[in-house]
GROMACS .gro file of C-alpha atoms in nm:
model
  327
    1MET     CA    1  20.053   9.632  18.139
    2LYS     CA    2  19.859   9.926  18.282
    3PRO     CA    3  19.481   9.881  18.295
    4SER     CA    4  19.428  10.177  18.061
    5ALA     CA    5  19.667  10.030  17.800
    6TRP     CA    6  19.499   9.689  17.827
    7LYS     CA    7  19.160   9.851  17.784
    8ARG     CA    8  19.273  10.041  17.473
    9ARG     CA    9  19.415   9.720  17.321
   10ALA     CA   10  19.096   9.528  17.399
   11VAL     CA   11  18.886   9.797  17.232
   12ARG     CA   12  19.109   9.790  16.921
   13ALA     CA   13  19.086   9.407  16.906
   14ALA     CA   14  18.708   9.416  16.937
   15ALA     CA   15  18.683   9.677  16.664
   16ALA     CA   16  18.904   9.470  16.436
   17ALA     CA   17  18.695   9.159  16.497
   18THR     CA   18  18.376   9.351  16.421
   19LEU     CA   19  18.523   9.488  16.099
   20LEU     CA   20  18.637   9.138  16.000
   21GLY     CA   21  18.285   9.006  16.060
   22LEU     CA   22  18.131   9.283  15.853
   23THR     CA   23  18.364   9.226  15.560
   24ALA     CA   24  18.323   8.848  15.577
   25VAL     CA   25  17.947   8.863  15.514
   26PRO     CA   26  17.960   9.022  15.168
   27SER     CA   27  18.262   8.805  15.087
   28LEU     CA   28  18.056   8.492  15.157
   29ALA     CA   29  17.771   8.619  14.939
   30GLN     CA   30  18.016   8.698  14.658
   31GLU     CA   31  18.179   8.353  14.670
   32TRP     CA   32  17.839   8.180  14.662
   33PRO     CA   33  17.723   7.992  14.459
   34SER     CA   34  18.006   7.748  14.408
   35ARG     CA   35  17.804   7.516  14.181
   36PRO     CA   36  17.472   7.507  13.992
   37LEU     CA   37  17.154   7.571  14.189
   38ARG     CA   38  16.837   7.367  14.201
   39MET     CA   39  16.494   7.536  14.200
   40LEU     CA   40  16.263   7.268  14.340
   41VAL     CA   41  15.895   7.272  14.244
   42GLY     CA   42  15.633   7.067  14.427
   43SER     CA   43  15.407   7.011  14.126
   44ALA     CA   44  15.428   6.873  13.775
   45PRO     CA   45  15.552   7.082  13.479
   46GLY     CA   46  15.299   7.318  13.327
   47GLY     CA   47  15.124   7.451  13.638
   48GLY     CA   48  15.140   7.792  13.803
   49THR     CA   49  15.419   7.701  14.045
   50ASP     CA   50  15.628   7.559  13.762
   51ALA     CA   51  15.567   7.868  13.547
   52ALA     CA   52  15.670   8.101  13.831
   53ALA     CA   53  15.983   7.895  13.900
   54ARG     CA   54  16.096   7.900  13.537
   55ALA     CA   55  16.030   8.271  13.496
   56VAL     CA   56  16.257   8.342  13.794
   57ALA     CA   57  16.517   8.071  13.722
   58ASP     CA   58  16.578   8.193  13.365
   59LYS     CA   59  16.708   8.524  13.503
   60LEU     CA   60  16.851   8.409  13.835
   61GLY     CA   61  17.115   8.186  13.674
   62PRO     CA   62  17.280   8.465  13.471
   63ALA     CA   63  17.250   8.708  13.763
   64LEU     CA   64  17.444   8.467  13.988
   65LYS     CA   65  17.678   8.354  13.709
   66THR     CA   66  17.568   7.994  13.737
   67THR     CA   67  17.297   7.757  13.617
   68VAL     CA   68  16.962   7.721  13.789
   69VAL     CA   69  16.797   7.387  13.712
   70VAL     CA   70  16.423   7.356  13.775
   71GLU     CA   71  16.339   7.016  13.925
   72ASN     CA   72  15.978   6.903  13.963
   73LYS     CA   73  15.897   6.694  14.271
   74PRO     CA   74  15.517   6.653  14.259
   75GLY     CA   75  15.318   6.493  14.535
   76ALA     CA   76  15.193   6.523  14.893
   77SER     CA   77  15.023   6.861  14.851
   78ASN     CA   78  15.334   7.019  14.699
   79THR     CA   79  15.548   6.926  15.001
   80MET     CA   80  15.791   6.690  14.825
   81ALA     CA   81  15.997   6.986  14.702
   82PRO     CA   82  16.053   7.150  15.043
   83ALA     CA   83  16.119   6.806  15.191
   84GLU     CA   84  16.399   6.753  14.936
   85ALA     CA   85  16.548   7.097  15.005
   86VAL     CA   86  16.553   7.031  15.380
   87ARG     CA   87  16.708   6.689  15.323
   88ALA     CA   88  16.981   6.833  15.101
   89ASN     CA   89  17.048   7.141  15.318
   90ASP     CA   90  17.339   7.222  15.088
   91GLY     CA   91  17.299   7.596  15.042
   92HIS     CA   92  17.232   7.539  14.671
   93SER     CA   93  16.872   7.413  14.684
   94LEU     CA   94  16.588   7.663  14.657
   95VAL     CA   95  16.214   7.598  14.660
   96MET     CA   96  15.953   7.785  14.460
   97GLY     CA   97  15.706   7.756  14.743
   98VAL     CA   98  15.329   7.781  14.714
   99SER     CA   99  15.067   7.843  14.981
  100THR     CA  100  14.935   7.488  14.952
  101ALA     CA  101  15.267   7.352  15.081
  102HIS     CA  102  15.367   7.628  15.320
  103ALA     CA  103  15.041   7.739  15.481
  104ILE     CA  104  14.778   7.466  15.430
  105ALA     CA  105  14.945   7.122  15.420
  106PRO     CA  106  15.131   7.167  15.753
  107HIS     CA  107  14.793   7.166  15.927
  108LEU     CA  108  14.657   6.865  15.741
  109ILE     CA  109  14.938   6.612  15.704
  110LYS     CA  110  15.239   6.494  15.901
  111LEU     CA  111  15.548   6.634  15.732
  112PRO     CA  112  15.904   6.492  15.747
  113TYR     CA  113  16.027   6.843  15.834
  114SER     CA  114  15.915   7.145  16.031
  115ASN     CA  115  15.749   7.410  15.817
  116ASP     CA  116  15.856   7.680  16.064
  117ARG     CA  117  16.196   7.562  16.188
  118ASP     CA  118  16.355   7.394  15.885
  119LEU     CA  119  16.266   7.646  15.614
  120VAL     CA  120  16.305   8.021  15.574
  121PRO     CA  121  16.082   8.246  15.358
  122VAL     CA  122  16.339   8.436  15.150
  123ALA     CA  123  16.172   8.619  14.860
  124TYR     CA  124  15.802   8.671  14.796
  125VAL     CA  125  15.700   8.658  14.430
  126GLY     CA  126  15.326   8.720  14.407
  127ALA     CA  127  14.977   8.577  14.420
  128VAL     CA  128  14.730   8.428  14.173
  129PRO     CA  129  14.369   8.471  14.288
  130ASN     CA  130  14.112   8.195  14.276
  131VAL     CA  131  13.801   8.261  14.070
  132LEU     CA  132  13.449   8.141  14.143
  133VAL     CA  133  13.336   7.982  13.817
  134VAL     CA  134  13.024   7.786  13.731
  135ASN     CA  135  12.903   7.568  13.449
  136LYS     CA  136  12.778   7.796  13.170
  137ASP     CA  137  12.440   7.617  13.161
  138LEU     CA  138  12.372   7.637  13.535
  139GLY     CA  139  12.141   7.933  13.480
  140VAL     CA  140  12.310   8.176  13.718
  141ASN     CA  141  12.484   8.503  13.636
  142THR     CA  142  12.578   8.639  13.978
  143VAL     CA  143  12.685   8.515  14.319
  144SER     CA  144  12.339   8.610  14.448
  145ASP     CA  145  12.184   8.386  14.183
  146LEU     CA  146  12.408   8.098  14.289
  147VAL     CA  147  12.330   8.139  14.659
  148ALA     CA  148  11.957   8.156  14.581
  149LEU     CA  149  11.981   7.835  14.377
  150VAL     CA  150  12.166   7.649  14.650
  151ARG     CA  151  11.913   7.758  14.913
  152LYS     CA  152  11.621   7.664  14.690
  153GLN     CA  153  11.772   7.329  14.597
  154PRO     CA  154  12.003   7.221  14.883
  155GLY     CA  155  12.243   6.943  14.790
  156SER     CA  156  12.198   7.000  14.417
  157VAL     CA  157  12.533   7.174  14.361
  158ASN     CA  158  12.873   7.004  14.367
  159PHE     CA  159  13.196   7.202  14.384
  160ALA     CA  160  13.513   7.067  14.229
  161SER     CA  161  13.868   7.103  14.353
  162SER     CA  162  14.211   6.982  14.248
  163GLY     CA  163  14.223   6.771  14.563
  164ALA     CA  164  14.144   6.770  14.932
  165GLY     CA  165  14.337   7.047  15.107
  166SER     CA  166  14.388   7.249  14.787
  167THR     CA  167  14.314   7.621  14.765
  168GLN     CA  168  14.001   7.531  14.566
  169HIS     CA  169  13.882   7.307  14.850
  170ILE     CA  170  13.958   7.565  15.118
  171ALA     CA  171  13.784   7.840  14.918
  172GLY     CA  172  13.477   7.618  14.885
  173GLU     CA  173  13.475   7.573  15.262
  174LEU     CA  174  13.491   7.951  15.305
  175PHE     CA  175  13.193   7.981  15.070
  176ARG     CA  176  13.004   7.722  15.274
  177GLU     CA  177  13.083   7.910  15.592
  178ALA     CA  178  12.980   8.249  15.452
  179THR     CA  179  12.652   8.130  15.298
  180GLN     CA  180  12.562   7.821  15.505
  181ALA     CA  181  12.526   7.654  15.164
  182ASP     CA  182  12.452   7.284  15.135
  183ILE     CA  183  12.704   7.196  14.863
  184THR     CA  184  12.912   6.884  14.811
  185HIS     CA  185  13.289   6.878  14.767
  186VAL     CA  186  13.418   6.661  14.481
  187PRO     CA  187  13.801   6.632  14.486
  188TYR     CA  188  13.994   6.550  14.169
  189ARG     CA  189  14.357   6.470  14.094
  190GLY     CA  190  14.444   6.815  13.964
  191SER     CA  191  14.265   7.108  13.803
  192ALA     CA  192  14.255   6.965  13.451
  193PRO     CA  193  14.011   6.677  13.518
  194ALA     CA  194  13.808   6.898  13.752
  195LEU     CA  195  13.761   7.156  13.478
  196VAL     CA  196  13.666   6.890  13.224
  197ASP     CA  197  13.381   6.780  13.451
  198LEU     CA  198  13.287   7.141  13.530
  199MET     CA  199  13.253   7.219  13.161
  200GLY     CA  200  13.067   6.892  13.110
  201GLY     CA  201  12.821   6.959  13.392
  202SER     CA  202  12.911   6.672  13.626
  203VAL     CA  203  13.001   6.938  13.883
  204GLN     CA  204  12.853   7.286  13.889
  205MET     CA  205  13.106   7.521  14.049
  206SER     CA  206  13.470   7.564  14.146
  207PHE     CA  207  13.708   7.816  14.298
  208ASP     CA  208  13.994   7.741  14.061
  209THR     CA  209  14.306   7.950  14.012
  210MET     CA  210  14.314   8.228  13.755
  211ALA     CA  211  14.589   8.051  13.563
  212SER     CA  212  14.374   7.741  13.515
  213VAL     CA  213  14.037   7.897  13.436
  214LEU     CA  214  14.121   8.216  13.245
  215PRO     CA  215  14.141   8.050  12.900
  216HIS     CA  216  13.805   7.878  12.957
  217ILE     CA  217  13.643   8.199  13.080
  218LYS     CA  218  13.759   8.384  12.769
  219THR     CA  219  13.618   8.115  12.538
  220GLY     CA  220  13.287   8.107  12.728
  221LYS     CA  221  13.321   7.746  12.839
  222VAL     CA  222  13.274   7.845  13.204
  223LYS     CA  223  13.121   8.155  13.361
  224ALA     CA  224  13.312   8.370  13.612
  225LEU     CA  225  13.103   8.508  13.901
  226ALA     CA  226  13.367   8.656  14.133
  227VAL     CA  227  13.739   8.688  14.195
  228ALA     CA  228  13.835   8.576  14.546
  229ALA     CA  229  14.072   8.867  14.612
  230ALA     CA  230  14.072   9.206  14.778
  231ARG     CA  231  14.099   9.385  14.443
  232ARG     CA  232  13.960   9.318  14.096
  233SER     CA  233  14.196   9.139  13.863
  234PRO     CA  234  14.335   9.324  13.560
  235GLN     CA  235  14.276   8.996  13.375
  236LEU     CA  236  13.901   9.013  13.452
  237PRO     CA  237  13.825   9.379  13.518
  238ASP     CA  238  13.448   9.336  13.477
  239VAL     CA  239  13.422   9.052  13.729
  240PRO     CA  240  13.352   9.168  14.088
  241THR     CA  241  13.551   9.060  14.390
  242THR     CA  242  13.386   8.820  14.630
  243ALA     CA  243  13.338   9.107  14.877
  244GLU     CA  244  13.171   9.320  14.611
  245ALA     CA  245  12.946   9.024  14.531
  246GLY     CA  246  12.837   8.995  14.894
  247LEU     CA  247  13.064   8.715  15.014
  248LYS     CA  248  13.235   8.837  15.331
  249ASP     CA  249  13.579   8.694  15.411
  250VAL     CA  250  13.583   8.461  15.110
  251GLU     CA  251  13.930   8.545  14.979
  252MET     CA  252  14.168   8.288  14.838
  253SER     CA  253  14.486   8.319  14.636
  254ALA     CA  254  14.765   8.079  14.558
  255TRP     CA  255  15.073   8.274  14.659
  256TYR     CA  256  15.432   8.197  14.563
  257GLY     CA  257  15.773   8.268  14.710
  258VAL     CA  258  16.126   8.134  14.730
  259TYR     CA  259  16.216   7.934  15.042
  260MET     CA  260  16.554   7.797  15.151
  261PRO     CA  261  16.666   7.564  15.431
  262ALA     CA  262  16.700   7.744  15.763
  263GLY     CA  263  17.072   7.662  15.778
  264THR     CA  264  17.144   7.877  15.472
  265PRO     CA  265  17.378   8.164  15.570
  266LYS     CA  266  17.198   8.498  15.607
  267ALA     CA  267  17.428   8.659  15.352
  268VAL     CA  268  17.314   8.405  15.093
  269GLN     CA  269  16.948   8.455  15.187
  270ASP     CA  270  16.994   8.830  15.144
  271ARG     CA  271  17.150   8.787  14.802
  272VAL     CA  272  16.873   8.555  14.681
  273HIS     CA  273  16.611   8.794  14.816
  274ASP     CA  274  16.766   9.092  14.641
  275GLU     CA  275  16.810   8.914  14.308
  276VAL     CA  276  16.464   8.756  14.301
  277THR     CA  277  16.298   9.082  14.404
  278ARG     CA  278  16.483   9.263  14.124
  279ILE     CA  279  16.403   8.992  13.870
  280ILE     CA  280  16.026   8.979  13.929
  281GLN     CA  281  16.006   9.352  13.857
  282MET     CA  282  16.178   9.322  13.518
  283PRO     CA  283  15.917   9.408  13.250
  284ASP     CA  284  15.957   9.079  13.059
  285VAL     CA  285  15.945   8.864  13.374
  286LYS     CA  286  15.654   9.060  13.516
  287ALA     CA  287  15.468   9.007  13.187
  288ARG     CA  288  15.529   8.630  13.207
  289LEU     CA  289  15.395   8.620  13.561
  290GLU     CA  290  15.095   8.840  13.484
  291ALA     CA  291  15.012   8.610  13.191
  292ILE     CA  292  14.925   8.338  13.446
  293GLY     CA  293  14.712   8.583  13.645
  294MET     CA  294  14.975   8.671  13.904
  295GLU     CA  295  14.995   9.002  14.081
  296VAL     CA  296  15.365   9.067  14.148
  297GLN     CA  297  15.412   9.192  14.503
  298PRO     CA  298  15.771   9.252  14.621
  299MET     CA  299  15.823   9.226  14.997
  300SER     CA  300  16.115   9.255  15.232
  301GLN     CA  301  16.223   8.926  15.387
  302ALA     CA  302  16.080   9.037  15.721
  303GLN     CA  303  15.746   9.116  15.557
  304PHE     CA  304  15.743   8.774  15.387
  305GLN     CA  305  15.815   8.604  15.721
  306ALA     CA  306  15.529   8.794  15.887
  307PHE     CA  307  15.298   8.707  15.596
  308HIS     CA  308  15.399   8.338  15.619
  309ASN     CA  309  15.318   8.339  15.991
  310ALA     CA  310  14.982   8.513  15.942
  311GLU     CA  311  14.875   8.276  15.663
  312ASN     CA  312  14.961   7.972  15.873
  313LYS     CA  313  14.758   8.110  16.163
  314ARG     CA  314  14.466   8.183  15.931
  315TYR     CA  315  14.455   7.840  15.770
  316ALA     CA  316  14.519   7.650  16.092
  317ALA     CA  317  14.214   7.817  16.246
  318LEU     CA  318  13.996   7.756  15.939
  319ILE     CA  319  14.096   7.390  15.908
  320LYS     CA  320  14.019   7.332  16.274
  321ARG     CA  321  13.695   7.528  16.260
  322ARG     CA  322  13.566   7.345  15.952
  323ASP     CA  323  13.710   7.011  16.061
  324ILE     CA  324  13.880   6.969  15.723
  325ARG     CA  325  14.063   6.640  15.678
  326LEU     CA  326  14.238   6.458  15.399
  327ASP     CA  327  14.052   6.144  15.292
   0.00000   0.00000   0.00000
């Protein structure tokens, strides 16, 4: 065969192989899923992560012509769910991830998987800001009042959290760092008992999530001083942000997004990303998410990956700087 003829044949073969590869990717995405999907949640039913998972799962099943079953795997700072997804690695297990599991816990506890190598951020859903709330009888109405009280009476204020390493705990550490406040951390097993004691006066302040505290703020059982976010919340338009209240760099939100095992084919990741991103912008789904204080924020998968990396860097530095440890 002449060299020129061989070259032409090689070019045609390469082009055919490329075309086959391009057509195989959408074919794979179309054939998937081949069975029901699991949406794994690292907390008990009824919380923000569970609510986000169910809002997405209710629409994702019909969109993919299958069933999406929400499974709760509470424990170990929300990391039991991603651990189960990595263990299964079956292409049909998704995780409704939360910042506690995917940006904080990896720097506090030894995980049975790699947060960066074994999981892929696929579709960002949104964020629920934490709110600085105080006991209604504490006698303070602003962040400045609270800081003045703590400086006048060091050690007199306890701040509650849903547990060591939670967003509430981390936000409290940011507050300590920003104000040099002498306050004591009191960890609880979840937000519910922490809020009971906050309303009862056993503890005086907390940076709890919007979803947990909003009903109590509206009934006047606790007092909101600031929203720990870059923008004011539509749920609490009259409450300033922490920056507006004079707290520099005290921002904290529980953010949520769908993760999948790293071995999941890219075509499947792309399909999940596209469907979830479309679903969270549906008016009825968006309303469900906003009802728990979430700001829906669609991202590309690349943007979510960059955000995941940045959040891990941020929390790793803070945890080291503040010498935060799990008891």
